Short mmCIF file of C-alpha atoms and ligand atoms in Angstrom, two decimals:
data_model
loop_
_atom_site.label_atom_id
_atom_site.label_comp_id
_atom_site.label_asym_id
_atom_site.label_seq_id
_atom_site.Cartn_x
_atom_site.Cartn_y
_atom_site.Cartn_z
CA MET A 1 0.00 0.00 0.00
CA GLN A 2 1.09 3.56 -0.53
CA ARG A 3 2.94 4.84 2.55
CA ARG A 4 3.18 8.55 1.86
CA TYR A 5 0.34 10.91 1.32
CA PHE A 6 0.05 14.46 0.18
CA PHE A 7 -2.54 16.61 1.84
CA ALA A 8 -2.81 19.77 -0.23
CA GLY A 9 -6.60 19.54 0.05
CA GLY A 10 -6.33 19.90 3.81
CA LEU A 11 -4.54 23.21 3.53
CA ALA A 12 -7.13 24.71 1.22
CA GLY A 13 -9.25 26.04 4.08
CA LEU A 14 -6.43 27.82 5.92
CA SER A 15 -5.96 31.57 6.03
CA ALA A 16 -2.70 33.08 4.71
CA TYR A 17 -1.45 33.51 8.29
CA HIS A 18 -2.12 29.90 9.20
CA PHE A 19 -0.80 28.71 5.87
CA LYS A 20 2.56 30.34 6.66
CA ALA A 21 2.58 29.15 10.26
CA TYR A 22 1.88 25.54 9.33
CA TRP A 23 4.28 25.45 6.37
CA PRO A 24 7.04 23.04 7.43
CA ASP A 25 10.47 24.38 8.35
CA ASN A 26 12.35 22.61 5.56
CA ASN A 27 9.56 22.70 2.96
CA SER A 28 8.86 19.00 3.49
CA PHE A 29 5.53 17.75 4.76
CA PHE A 30 6.83 14.19 4.86
CA ASN A 31 8.71 12.26 7.42
CA ASP A 32 11.93 10.83 6.15
CA CYS A 33 11.13 7.49 7.83
CA ARG A 34 14.79 6.43 7.80
CA GLN A 35 17.02 5.43 10.69
CA LEU A 36 18.85 8.13 12.62
CA PRO A 37 22.44 8.65 11.33
CA ASP A 38 25.11 8.12 13.97
CA GLU A 39 26.62 11.59 13.66
CA LEU A 40 23.24 13.14 14.45
CA ALA A 41 22.59 10.76 17.36
CA LYS A 42 25.93 11.77 18.81
CA HIS A 43 25.64 15.49 18.11
CA GLU A 44 26.50 17.49 21.22
CA ILE A 45 23.10 19.21 21.20
CA VAL A 46 21.31 15.83 21.21
CA LEU A 47 23.61 14.45 23.89
CA SER A 48 23.15 17.56 26.03
CA ALA A 49 19.44 16.69 26.35
CA PHE A 50 20.40 13.61 28.39
CA GLU A 51 22.67 15.40 30.83
CA GLY A 52 21.65 14.97 34.47
CA LEU A 53 18.97 12.39 33.62
CA ASP A 54 18.69 8.79 34.75
CA THR A 55 17.47 7.26 31.48
CA SER A 56 16.07 4.19 33.27
CA GLN A 57 13.45 6.52 34.76
CA ILE A 58 12.24 7.98 31.45
CA TRP A 59 8.89 6.55 30.41
CA ASP A 60 7.01 8.25 27.61
CA GLY A 61 3.54 7.95 29.09
CA HIS A 62 1.44 8.86 26.06
CA VAL A 63 2.09 6.82 22.91
CA HIS A 64 -0.90 5.91 20.76
CA LEU A 65 -1.13 2.38 19.48
CA LEU A 66 -2.61 2.56 15.98
CA GLY A 67 -2.99 0.44 12.88
CA LEU A 68 -5.44 -0.46 10.15
CA GLY A 69 -6.70 -3.74 11.59
CA ASP A 70 -5.00 -5.63 8.75
CA SER A 71 -3.57 -8.29 11.09
CA ASN A 72 -5.27 -10.26 13.86
CA SER A 73 -4.87 -7.27 16.22
CA GLY A 74 -8.61 -6.69 16.50
CA ILE A 75 -8.14 -2.98 15.62
CA TRP A 76 -11.23 -1.53 14.00
CA ILE A 77 -11.30 1.73 12.06
CA ASN A 78 -14.54 3.57 11.42
CA PRO A 79 -15.00 3.40 7.63
CA ARG A 80 -15.54 7.20 7.66
CA SER A 81 -11.85 7.63 8.48
CA LEU A 82 -10.92 5.71 5.34
CA SER A 83 -13.42 7.27 2.98
CA LEU A 84 -12.32 9.88 0.48
CA LEU A 85 -15.90 11.14 0.56
CA ASN A 86 -15.25 12.61 3.98
CA ILE A 87 -12.13 14.57 3.22
CA ARG A 88 -11.57 15.92 6.74
CA HIS A 89 -11.52 12.46 8.34
CA TYR A 90 -9.54 11.04 5.45
CA ILE A 91 -6.80 13.65 5.52
CA ARG A 92 -6.47 13.43 9.30
CA PHE A 93 -6.15 9.67 9.17
CA ARG A 94 -3.62 9.68 6.33
CA PHE A 95 -1.59 12.26 8.21
CA PHE A 96 -1.34 10.04 11.27
CA LEU A 97 -0.22 7.15 9.13
CA ASN A 98 2.48 9.21 7.47
CA ALA A 99 3.58 10.52 10.86
CA SER A 100 4.11 6.99 12.13
CA CYS A 101 6.04 5.66 9.10
CA PRO A 102 4.83 2.05 9.32
CA LEU A 103 7.57 -0.25 8.02
CA PRO A 104 6.90 -1.87 4.61
CA ASN A 105 6.57 -5.57 3.69
CA MET A 106 4.24 -6.38 6.58
CA SER A 107 0.75 -5.40 7.69
CA VAL A 108 0.31 -1.75 8.73
CA ASP A 109 -0.49 -2.97 12.28
CA GLU A 110 2.83 -4.81 12.50
CA GLY A 111 4.70 -2.08 10.62
CA TYR A 112 3.47 0.55 13.10
CA VAL A 113 4.79 -1.42 16.08
CA ALA A 114 8.03 -2.37 14.28
CA ARG A 115 8.67 1.30 13.46
CA LEU A 116 7.99 2.27 17.09
CA LYS A 117 10.46 -0.35 18.25
CA SER A 118 13.07 1.03 15.88
CA LEU A 119 12.56 4.49 17.45
CA HIS A 120 13.02 3.17 20.96
CA TRP A 121 15.21 5.53 22.96
CA ALA A 122 13.43 5.99 26.31
CA HIS A 123 13.31 3.27 28.92
CA ARG A 124 9.69 2.49 28.04
CA PHE A 125 6.95 3.68 25.73
CA VAL A 126 3.51 3.47 27.34
CA LEU A 127 1.03 2.39 24.64
CA LEU A 128 -2.61 3.44 24.77
CA ALA A 129 -5.53 1.20 23.89
CA PHE A 130 -8.77 2.87 22.75
CA ASP A 131 -12.26 1.67 23.68
CA TYR A 132 -15.55 2.10 21.84
CA SER A 133 -17.93 4.93 22.68
CA TYR A 134 -20.89 3.78 24.82
CA ASN A 135 -24.27 5.25 25.65
CA GLU A 136 -25.58 5.69 29.19
CA GLN A 137 -27.32 2.33 29.00
CA GLY A 138 -23.96 0.64 28.50
CA LYS A 139 -24.45 -0.11 24.80
CA PRO A 140 -21.45 0.28 22.44
CA LEU A 141 -21.79 2.94 19.73
CA PRO A 142 -19.54 1.93 16.80
CA ASP A 143 -21.02 4.67 14.62
CA LYS A 144 -19.79 7.27 17.13
CA THR A 145 -16.39 5.65 17.53
CA ALA A 146 -13.40 6.85 15.49
CA PHE A 147 -11.41 3.65 15.96
CA TYR A 148 -11.03 0.80 18.41
CA VAL A 149 -7.76 -0.60 19.73
CA PRO A 150 -8.45 -3.56 22.04
CA ASN A 151 -6.83 -3.88 25.46
CA ARG A 152 -6.00 -7.44 24.46
CA TYR A 153 -3.83 -6.19 21.60
CA ALA A 154 -1.98 -3.59 23.70
CA ALA A 155 -1.29 -6.29 26.31
CA GLN A 156 -0.01 -8.61 23.59
CA VAL A 157 2.39 -5.98 22.17
CA HIS A 158 3.65 -5.36 25.71
CA LYS A 159 4.18 -9.07 26.32
CA GLN A 160 6.09 -9.48 23.05
CA SER A 161 8.49 -6.61 23.89
CA PRO A 162 8.36 -5.99 27.64
CA ASP A 163 11.65 -4.07 27.56
CA THR A 164 10.18 -1.52 25.14
CA PHE A 165 6.45 -1.27 25.78
CA GLU A 166 4.14 -0.78 28.75
CA TRP A 167 0.44 -0.13 28.24
CA LEU A 168 -2.66 1.62 29.57
CA ALA A 169 -6.08 0.04 29.22
CA SER A 170 -8.97 1.96 27.74
CA ILE A 171 -12.22 1.09 29.49
CA HIS A 172 -15.44 3.02 29.06
CA PRO A 173 -16.96 3.55 32.53
CA TYR A 174 -20.53 3.09 31.21
CA ARG A 175 -19.75 -0.53 30.30
CA LYS A 176 -21.65 -2.99 32.44
CA ASP A 177 -18.41 -4.98 32.87
CA CYS A 178 -16.13 -1.96 33.44
CA VAL A 179 -14.80 -3.14 36.82
CA GLU A 180 -14.24 -6.70 35.59
CA ALA A 181 -12.48 -5.31 32.50
CA LEU A 182 -10.25 -3.21 34.76
CA GLU A 183 -9.35 -6.22 36.86
CA LYS A 184 -8.55 -8.24 33.76
CA ALA A 185 -6.39 -5.42 32.35
CA LEU A 186 -4.41 -5.19 35.58
CA LEU A 187 -3.79 -8.92 35.56
CA ASN A 188 -2.45 -8.45 32.02
CA GLY A 189 0.03 -5.80 33.16
CA ALA A 190 -1.80 -2.52 32.44
CA ARG A 191 -0.24 0.47 34.21
CA GLY A 192 -3.37 2.58 34.28
CA VAL A 193 -6.41 3.65 32.27
CA LYS A 194 -6.70 6.07 29.39
CA TRP A 195 -9.82 8.10 28.44
CA LEU A 196 -10.56 10.64 25.74
CA PRO A 197 -13.97 11.88 26.95
CA PRO A 198 -14.94 14.32 24.14
CA ALA A 199 -14.44 11.56 21.54
CA MET A 200 -15.43 8.49 23.61
CA GLY A 201 -18.62 9.92 25.08
CA MET A 202 -18.06 9.56 28.81
CA ASN A 203 -18.87 12.46 31.11
CA PRO A 204 -16.29 12.29 33.92
CA ALA A 205 -18.75 14.21 36.15
CA SER A 206 -21.49 11.59 35.76
CA PRO A 207 -22.50 9.38 38.72
CA LEU A 208 -22.36 6.54 36.17
CA CYS A 209 -18.56 6.67 36.60
CA ASP A 210 -18.65 6.18 40.39
CA ARG A 211 -18.42 2.39 40.35
CA PHE A 212 -15.34 2.63 38.17
CA TYR A 213 -13.78 5.44 40.25
CA LYS A 214 -14.25 3.40 43.40
CA ALA A 215 -12.33 0.47 41.90
CA MET A 216 -9.62 2.76 40.50
CA ALA A 217 -9.14 4.51 43.85
CA SER A 218 -9.06 1.30 45.86
CA TRP A 219 -6.43 -0.21 43.57
CA ASP A 220 -4.62 3.16 43.19
CA ILE A 221 -4.73 3.06 39.37
CA PRO A 222 -3.85 6.31 37.53
CA LEU A 223 -6.30 7.68 34.97
CA LEU A 224 -4.73 9.46 31.99
CA CYS A 225 -7.49 11.71 30.70
CA HIS A 226 -7.52 14.07 27.75
CA CYS A 227 -9.02 17.42 28.72
CA GLY A 228 -9.69 20.49 26.65
CA ASP A 229 -11.00 20.49 23.11
CA GLU A 230 -10.20 17.43 21.08
CA HIS A 231 -9.66 17.81 17.35
CA ALA A 232 -7.30 14.96 16.53
CA VAL A 233 -9.88 12.20 17.02
CA SER A 234 -13.54 12.38 16.05
CA GLY A 235 -16.25 10.27 17.72
CA THR A 236 -19.04 11.52 19.94
CA ASN A 237 -17.59 15.05 19.66
CA THR A 238 -18.91 16.30 23.01
CA GLN A 239 -16.41 19.00 23.98
CA THR A 240 -18.15 19.68 27.33
CA TYR A 241 -16.85 16.28 28.49
CA GLY A 242 -13.36 17.75 28.13
CA ASN A 243 -14.04 20.24 30.93
CA PRO A 244 -11.21 19.81 33.48
CA LEU A 245 -13.70 20.59 36.27
CA ALA A 246 -15.60 17.40 35.36
CA LEU A 247 -12.69 15.48 36.87
CA ARG A 248 -13.45 16.79 40.36
CA ARG A 249 -15.74 13.80 40.70
CA ALA A 250 -12.82 11.39 40.19
CA LEU A 251 -10.38 13.40 42.32
CA ASP A 252 -12.87 13.77 45.16
CA GLN A 253 -13.17 9.99 45.27
CA GLY A 254 -9.39 9.63 45.52
CA VAL A 255 -8.56 8.68 41.92
CA LYS A 256 -5.09 9.67 40.75
CA VAL A 257 -5.63 11.70 37.56
CA VAL A 258 -3.13 12.73 34.87
CA ILE A 259 -4.59 15.46 32.65
CA ALA A 260 -3.16 15.14 29.14
CA HIS A 261 -1.44 18.20 27.67
CA CYS A 262 -2.50 20.31 30.67
CA GLY A 263 -6.05 20.57 29.28
CA SER A 264 -4.76 23.27 27.02
CA LEU A 265 -7.25 24.00 24.22
CA GLY A 266 -10.74 25.48 24.01
CA SER A 267 -13.09 26.66 26.74
CA ASN A 268 -15.91 25.31 28.88
CA ARG A 269 -18.49 26.58 31.33
CA ASP A 270 -17.27 27.39 34.80
CA THR A 271 -19.38 24.70 36.45
CA ASP A 272 -17.92 25.61 39.86
CA LYS A 273 -20.09 28.75 39.67
CA SER A 274 -23.19 27.16 38.16
CA PRO A 275 -24.11 24.63 35.45
CA ASN A 276 -24.51 27.62 33.12
CA GLY A 277 -21.43 29.51 34.36
CA ALA A 278 -19.49 31.76 31.98
CA HIS A 279 -17.11 30.22 29.45
CA VAL A 280 -13.55 30.07 30.77
CA SER A 281 -10.54 28.64 28.95
CA ASN A 282 -9.92 24.97 29.76
CA PHE A 283 -6.36 25.86 30.62
CA GLU A 284 -7.53 28.31 33.31
CA LEU A 285 -9.87 25.66 34.71
CA PHE A 286 -6.98 23.18 34.73
CA ALA A 287 -4.80 25.75 36.54
CA ARG A 288 -7.52 26.22 39.16
CA LEU A 289 -7.50 22.50 39.92
CA MET A 290 -3.69 22.39 40.04
CA ASP A 291 -3.68 25.22 42.57
CA GLU A 292 -6.04 23.46 44.98
CA GLU A 293 -4.01 22.10 47.86
CA ARG A 294 -6.31 19.11 48.40
CA TYR A 295 -5.43 17.70 44.95
CA ASN A 296 -1.71 17.69 45.64
CA GLY A 297 -0.59 14.07 45.28
CA LEU A 298 -3.69 13.20 43.24
CA LEU A 299 -3.68 15.54 40.26
CA PHE A 300 -0.87 15.39 37.67
CA ALA A 301 -0.55 16.52 34.06
CA ASP A 302 1.47 15.55 31.03
CA ILE A 303 3.36 17.96 28.79
CA SER A 304 2.51 16.22 25.51
CA ALA A 305 1.59 18.56 22.62
CA LEU A 306 2.63 21.72 24.50
CA THR A 307 5.24 22.64 21.88
CA GLN A 308 2.68 22.51 19.07
CA ILE A 309 1.95 25.79 17.27
CA ASN A 310 -1.44 26.23 18.95
CA ARG A 311 0.07 26.12 22.47
CA VAL A 312 3.13 28.30 21.84
CA GLY A 313 2.74 31.57 23.77
CA THR A 314 0.77 31.93 27.02
CA ILE A 315 0.11 28.21 27.61
CA LEU A 316 3.67 27.01 27.00
CA ASP A 317 5.14 29.98 28.89
CA THR A 318 2.87 29.43 31.89
CA VAL A 319 3.64 25.71 32.18
CA ILE A 320 7.39 26.35 31.95
CA THR A 321 7.46 29.28 34.37
CA ARG A 322 5.07 27.74 36.95
CA SER A 323 7.92 25.74 38.50
CA ASP A 324 5.71 24.96 41.50
CA TRP A 325 3.72 22.70 39.16
CA HIS A 326 6.79 20.87 37.86
CA PRO A 327 6.91 18.10 40.52
CA ARG A 328 3.45 17.06 39.21
CA LEU A 329 4.20 17.25 35.48
CA LEU A 330 5.10 14.25 33.34
CA TYR A 331 7.00 14.08 30.11
CA ALA A 332 4.96 12.50 27.29
CA SER A 333 4.92 12.78 23.49
CA ASP A 334 1.37 12.03 22.23
CA TYR A 335 3.01 10.00 19.44
CA PRO A 336 2.43 9.99 16.47
CA LEU A 337 1.63 13.73 16.66
CA PRO A 338 5.29 14.87 16.97
CA GLY A 339 5.73 13.23 13.54
CA VAL A 340 2.99 15.38 11.98
CA VAL A 341 5.45 17.88 10.58
CA PRO A 342 3.30 21.03 10.28
CA LEU A 343 2.05 20.83 13.90
CA THR A 344 5.37 21.92 15.41
CA SER A 345 7.07 24.99 13.91
CA LEU A 346 10.73 25.16 14.84
CA ARG A 347 10.93 28.44 12.97
CA LEU A 348 8.25 29.95 15.22
CA LEU A 349 9.93 28.56 18.35
CA HIS A 350 13.19 30.16 17.22
CA GLU A 351 11.57 33.49 16.31
CA LYS A 352 10.07 33.63 19.79
CA GLN A 353 13.44 32.70 21.32
CA TYR A 354 12.49 29.37 22.83
CA ILE A 355 15.38 27.70 20.96
CA THR A 356 18.62 28.96 19.37
CA ALA A 357 19.43 28.90 15.64
CA GLU A 358 21.92 26.09 16.21
CA GLN A 359 19.35 24.02 18.09
CA LEU A 360 16.80 24.67 15.34
CA GLU A 361 19.18 23.26 12.75
CA VAL A 362 19.80 20.03 14.67
CA LEU A 363 16.14 19.58 15.65
CA ALA A 364 15.01 20.12 12.03
CA GLN A 365 17.14 17.15 10.99
CA LEU A 366 16.27 15.02 14.00
CA ARG A 367 12.51 15.27 13.54
CA HIS A 368 12.64 13.55 10.16
CA TYR A 369 14.44 10.50 11.53
CA ASN A 370 13.04 9.98 15.01
CA SER A 371 10.01 12.05 15.96
CA LEU A 372 9.98 10.65 19.51
CA LEU A 373 13.56 11.57 20.25
CA PHE A 374 12.94 14.93 18.54
CA ASP A 375 10.04 15.63 20.89
CA PHE A 376 12.15 14.78 23.94
CA VAL A 377 15.20 16.84 22.87
CA LEU A 378 13.02 19.84 22.00
CA LYS A 379 11.30 19.75 25.40
CA ARG A 380 14.66 19.44 27.16
CA LEU A 381 16.12 22.42 25.28
CA ILE A 382 13.24 24.86 25.27
CA ARG A 383 13.63 27.98 27.44
CA VAL A 384 11.41 30.84 28.60
CA GLN A 385 13.40 33.65 30.18
CA GLY A 386 16.22 31.19 30.82
CA GLN A 387 13.93 28.66 32.48
CA GLY A 388 13.13 25.18 31.13
CA PHE A 389 11.13 22.12 32.13
CA ALA A 390 12.59 20.68 35.37
CA THR A 391 14.61 17.48 35.09
CA SER A 392 12.14 15.69 37.38
CA ILE A 393 9.42 16.04 34.70
CA PHE A 394 11.29 13.56 32.51
CA GLN A 395 11.78 10.95 35.27
CA THR A 396 8.25 9.66 34.97
CA ARG A 397 8.58 5.96 35.75
CA SER A 398 7.52 6.06 39.39
CA LEU A 399 4.04 7.39 38.61
CA TRP A 400 3.26 4.40 36.44
CA LEU A 401 4.48 1.80 38.90
CA LEU A 402 1.44 0.36 40.61
CA PRO A 403 1.52 -0.57 44.27
CA THR A 404 2.44 -4.22 44.70
ZN1 ZN B 1 -3.14 11.54 22.80
#
């Protein structure tokens, strides 16, 4: 099958400003998909990113497990994502595939995992399964599901390469068997649970989640939860479920929560004031939760996606300069997104003095060979008024170790 895709149609709707901002730094929309040359791997700028770090503690806690379902993985893709008739879904899907450079001469499922293995640089990559959307009666909704990646498959990939991959289960809390599914996932080595509420159709503030929260809290299982607007994955498309305040219900029951990319996009009603409270940015609502003393030790956040164009500025600056948050932040990549070339503009990061010209040059090469290492090096180098992400943010392993 064809492995590279052009997406000119997807740019047609952009304004001139956005067109310039999203134009890739080296005029190439494509990943190179080759192995990293030795001289680049050993470049002093790349090596400097590892200084002061214990690499055995670096777990990338947000790596999507994708594929086409062309093996016995059990992956299912909503036909909408593959249909040229729906150009938005189609372009998005093709982009993700290009970003992940699946290796040739095998199924896309196997090629995706093989490519990931070839990019292995951290101690572990934590792979994410992806459940179906469900309605409140506990019935699966395939039509409102973008794709499905079974827990069974994520566990199998982990078991085949335990020195490379860990995994998080995806379990919809409206499922009748949600607690049994959680127990089964834990027995199969899951390190936590992953939700994407705006796409998967669960409202974290619903009492329907309580049974699941109770089990999570009693077993001390972390919940990685996307907050803020979700545009990368379609599905139920209920952005109100991405309200960070909805997670109070989990936190108040003692569930350890990791909010993905600091809940950084879009806005939601300030439900602390009233159900119809004014719209406030999700990032401000996230910040409010982080600043509540009672959630210390329970609420964490990952820094995936924060270097993307749409977070550069106030959001990125705040997360870097709020060093009091740093002990509760976790390095993560949101792979394959760092491989989607136009999403991260090194030129913009240089213009705004987050990185130097020399760093830009090395990073621009690195991204085309190993998007995961690129994401890590960029986040290690980036500075705001001389301040960067604390070293502790990258030593993530301990959060994902479950009590024995
Ligand atoms: Zn993600």
